[in-house]
PDB file of C-alpha atoms in Angstrom:
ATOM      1  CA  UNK X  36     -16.430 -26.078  95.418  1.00 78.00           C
ATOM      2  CA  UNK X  37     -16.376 -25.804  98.652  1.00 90.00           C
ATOM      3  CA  UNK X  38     -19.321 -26.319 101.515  1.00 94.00           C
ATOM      4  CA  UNK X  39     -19.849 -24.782 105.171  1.00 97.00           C
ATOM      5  CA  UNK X  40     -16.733 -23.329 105.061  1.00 97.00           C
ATOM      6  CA  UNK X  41     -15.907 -21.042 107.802  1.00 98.00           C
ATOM      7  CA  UNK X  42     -13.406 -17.807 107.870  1.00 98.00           C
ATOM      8  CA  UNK X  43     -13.434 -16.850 111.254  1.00 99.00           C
ATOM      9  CA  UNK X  44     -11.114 -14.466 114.358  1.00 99.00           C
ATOM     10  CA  UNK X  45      -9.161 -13.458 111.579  1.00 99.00           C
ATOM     11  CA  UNK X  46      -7.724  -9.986 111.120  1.00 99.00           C
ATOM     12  CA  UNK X  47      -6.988  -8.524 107.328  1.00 98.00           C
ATOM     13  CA  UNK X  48      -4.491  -5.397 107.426  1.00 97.00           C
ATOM     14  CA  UNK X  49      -2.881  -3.300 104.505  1.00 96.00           C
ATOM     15  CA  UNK X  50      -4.128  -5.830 102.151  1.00 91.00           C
ATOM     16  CA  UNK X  51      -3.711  -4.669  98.173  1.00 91.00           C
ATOM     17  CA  UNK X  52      -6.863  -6.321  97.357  1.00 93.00           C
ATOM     18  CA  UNK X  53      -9.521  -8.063  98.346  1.00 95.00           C
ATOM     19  CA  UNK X  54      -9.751  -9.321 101.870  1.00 97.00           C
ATOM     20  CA  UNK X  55     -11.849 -12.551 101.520  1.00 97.00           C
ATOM     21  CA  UNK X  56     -14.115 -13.980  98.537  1.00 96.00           C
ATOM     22  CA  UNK X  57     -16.248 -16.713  97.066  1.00 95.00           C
ATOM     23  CA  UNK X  58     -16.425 -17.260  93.828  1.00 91.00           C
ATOM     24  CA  UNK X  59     -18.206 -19.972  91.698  1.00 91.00           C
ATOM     25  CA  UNK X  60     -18.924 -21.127  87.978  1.00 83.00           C
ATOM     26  CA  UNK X  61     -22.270 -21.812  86.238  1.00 74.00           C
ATOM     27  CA  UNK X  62     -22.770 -22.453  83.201  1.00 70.00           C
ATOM     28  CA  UNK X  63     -24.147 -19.262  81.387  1.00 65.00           C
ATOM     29  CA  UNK X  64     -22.011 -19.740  77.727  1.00 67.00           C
ATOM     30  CA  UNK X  65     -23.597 -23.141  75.939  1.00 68.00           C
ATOM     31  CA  UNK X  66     -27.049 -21.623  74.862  1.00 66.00           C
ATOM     32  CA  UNK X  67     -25.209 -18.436  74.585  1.00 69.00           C
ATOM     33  CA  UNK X  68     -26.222 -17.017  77.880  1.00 63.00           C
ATOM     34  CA  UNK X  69     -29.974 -16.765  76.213  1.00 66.00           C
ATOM     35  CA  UNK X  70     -31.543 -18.259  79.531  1.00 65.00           C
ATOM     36  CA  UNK X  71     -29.163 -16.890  81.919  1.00 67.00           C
ATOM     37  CA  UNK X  72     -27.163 -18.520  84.465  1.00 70.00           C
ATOM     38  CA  UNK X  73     -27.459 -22.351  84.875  1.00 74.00           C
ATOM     39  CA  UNK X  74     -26.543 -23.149  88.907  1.00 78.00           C
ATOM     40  CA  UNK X  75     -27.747 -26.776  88.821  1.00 80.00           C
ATOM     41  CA  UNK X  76     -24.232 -28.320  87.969  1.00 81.00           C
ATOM     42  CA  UNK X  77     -23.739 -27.315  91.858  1.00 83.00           C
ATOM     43  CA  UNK X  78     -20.464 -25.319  91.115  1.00 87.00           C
ATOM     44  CA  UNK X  79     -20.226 -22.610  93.205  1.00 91.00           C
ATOM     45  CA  UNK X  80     -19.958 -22.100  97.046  1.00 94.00           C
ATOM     46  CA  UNK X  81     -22.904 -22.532  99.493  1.00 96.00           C
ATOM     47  CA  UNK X  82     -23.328 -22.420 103.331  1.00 98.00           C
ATOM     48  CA  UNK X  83     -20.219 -20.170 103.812  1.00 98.00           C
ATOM     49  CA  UNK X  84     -19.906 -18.860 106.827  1.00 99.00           C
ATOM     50  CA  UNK X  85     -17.750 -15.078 108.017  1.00 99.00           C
ATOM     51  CA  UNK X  86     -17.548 -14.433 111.553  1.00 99.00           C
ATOM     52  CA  UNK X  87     -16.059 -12.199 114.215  1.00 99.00           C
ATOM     53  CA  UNK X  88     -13.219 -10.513 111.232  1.00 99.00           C
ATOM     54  CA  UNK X  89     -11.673  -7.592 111.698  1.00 99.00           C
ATOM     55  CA  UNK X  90     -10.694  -5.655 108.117  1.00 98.00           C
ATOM     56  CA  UNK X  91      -8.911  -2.307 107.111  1.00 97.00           C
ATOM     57  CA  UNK X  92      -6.961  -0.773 105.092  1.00 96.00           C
ATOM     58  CA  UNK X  93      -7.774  -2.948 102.156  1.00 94.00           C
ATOM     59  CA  UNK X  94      -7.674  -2.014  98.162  1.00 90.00           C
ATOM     60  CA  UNK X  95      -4.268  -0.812  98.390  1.00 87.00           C
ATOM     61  CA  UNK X  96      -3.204  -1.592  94.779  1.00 90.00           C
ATOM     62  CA  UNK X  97      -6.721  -2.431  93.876  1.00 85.00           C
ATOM     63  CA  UNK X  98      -9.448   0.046  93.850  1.00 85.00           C
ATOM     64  CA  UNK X  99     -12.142  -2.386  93.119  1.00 88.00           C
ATOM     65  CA  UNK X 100     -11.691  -4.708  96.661  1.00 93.00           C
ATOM     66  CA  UNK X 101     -13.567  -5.081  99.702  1.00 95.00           C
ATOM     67  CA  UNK X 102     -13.370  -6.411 102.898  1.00 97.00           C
ATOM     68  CA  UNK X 103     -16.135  -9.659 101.192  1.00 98.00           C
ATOM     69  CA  UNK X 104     -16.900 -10.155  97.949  1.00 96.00           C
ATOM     70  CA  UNK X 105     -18.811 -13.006  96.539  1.00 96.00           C
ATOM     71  CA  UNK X 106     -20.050 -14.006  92.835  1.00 94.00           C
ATOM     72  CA  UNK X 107     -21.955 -16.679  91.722  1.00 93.00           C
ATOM     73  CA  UNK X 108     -22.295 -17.953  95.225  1.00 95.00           C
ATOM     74  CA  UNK X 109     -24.974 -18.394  98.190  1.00 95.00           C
ATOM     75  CA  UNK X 110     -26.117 -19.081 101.345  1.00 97.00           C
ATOM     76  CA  UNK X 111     -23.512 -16.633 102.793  1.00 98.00           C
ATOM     77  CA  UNK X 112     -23.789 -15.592 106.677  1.00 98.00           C
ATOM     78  CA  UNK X 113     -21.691 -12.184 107.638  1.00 99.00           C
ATOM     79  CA  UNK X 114     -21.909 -12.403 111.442  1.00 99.00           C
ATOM     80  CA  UNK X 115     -20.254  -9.726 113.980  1.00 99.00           C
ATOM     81  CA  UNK X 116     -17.616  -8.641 111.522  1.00 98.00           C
ATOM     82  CA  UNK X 117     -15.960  -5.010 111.776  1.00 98.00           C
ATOM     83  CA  UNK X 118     -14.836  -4.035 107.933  1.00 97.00           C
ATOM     84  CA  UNK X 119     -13.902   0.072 107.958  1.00 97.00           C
ATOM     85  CA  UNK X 120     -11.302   1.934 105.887  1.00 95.00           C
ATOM     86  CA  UNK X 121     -11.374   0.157 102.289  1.00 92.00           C
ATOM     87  CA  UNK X 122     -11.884   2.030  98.809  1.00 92.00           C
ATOM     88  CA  UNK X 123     -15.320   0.902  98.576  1.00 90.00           C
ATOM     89  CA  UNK X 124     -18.119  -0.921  99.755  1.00 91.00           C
ATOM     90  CA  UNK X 125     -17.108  -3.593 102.794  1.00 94.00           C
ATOM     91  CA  UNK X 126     -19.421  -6.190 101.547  1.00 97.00           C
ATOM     92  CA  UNK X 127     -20.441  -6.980  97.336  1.00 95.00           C
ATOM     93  CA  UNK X 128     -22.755  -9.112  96.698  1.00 95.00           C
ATOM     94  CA  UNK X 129     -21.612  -9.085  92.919  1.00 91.00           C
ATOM     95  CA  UNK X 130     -24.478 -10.755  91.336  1.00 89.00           C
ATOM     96  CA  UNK X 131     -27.226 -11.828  93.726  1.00 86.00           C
ATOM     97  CA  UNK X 132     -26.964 -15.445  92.313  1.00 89.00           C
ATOM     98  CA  UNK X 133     -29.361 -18.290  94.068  1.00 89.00           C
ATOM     99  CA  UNK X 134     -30.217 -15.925  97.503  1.00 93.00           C
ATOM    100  CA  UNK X 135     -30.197 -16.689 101.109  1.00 96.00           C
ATOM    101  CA  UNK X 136     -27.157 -14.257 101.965  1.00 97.00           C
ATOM    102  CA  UNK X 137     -27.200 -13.165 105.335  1.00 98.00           C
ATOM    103  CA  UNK X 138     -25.372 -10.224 107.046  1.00 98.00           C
ATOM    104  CA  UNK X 139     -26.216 -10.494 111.330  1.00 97.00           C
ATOM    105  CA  UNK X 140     -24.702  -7.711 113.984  1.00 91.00           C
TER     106      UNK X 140
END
């Protein structure tokens, strides 16, 4: 999975989904989810970082999209991004998995 990554000047326009996203794994199925998520297998993204974006008109096709969505991933910084005119929130934090999410200007 991947580490500091770094999405960043980019502009997203009439998009039919979402516009960016991290998404990881953990292992929540081999005691039958009965403690939860299990994160220490390291498979999911960490230290990504969104900056200076510029998204709208997103979710054409897909109601359920936003301008960021992350699941099972942390560490996130949102940093002077502009996300307007999508079909739902601009920014999901899905599942609040392992913290440390930032979202700056």
């Amino acid at each position: 999975y991947n580490r500091h990554t770094t999405i960043s000047n980019c502009v997203f326009k009439w998009i039919g989904d979402t516009a960016m996203a991290a998404w990881g794994y953990t292992d929540d199925t081999t005691d039958n989810g009965i403690r939860g998520w299990d994160g220490t297998a390291g498979n999911f993204p960490r230290w990504t970082t969104i900056r200076n974006n510029l998204v709208s008109e997103i979710g054409l096709w897909e109601k359920q999209s936003s301008a960021w969505f992350q699941a099972k991933a942390m560490q996130t910084r949102l940093v002077d991004n502009i996300f307007f005119n999508g079909p739902r929130a601009g920014i999901n934090f899905n599942d609040g998995f392992g913290g440390g999410n930032a979202i700056v200007g």
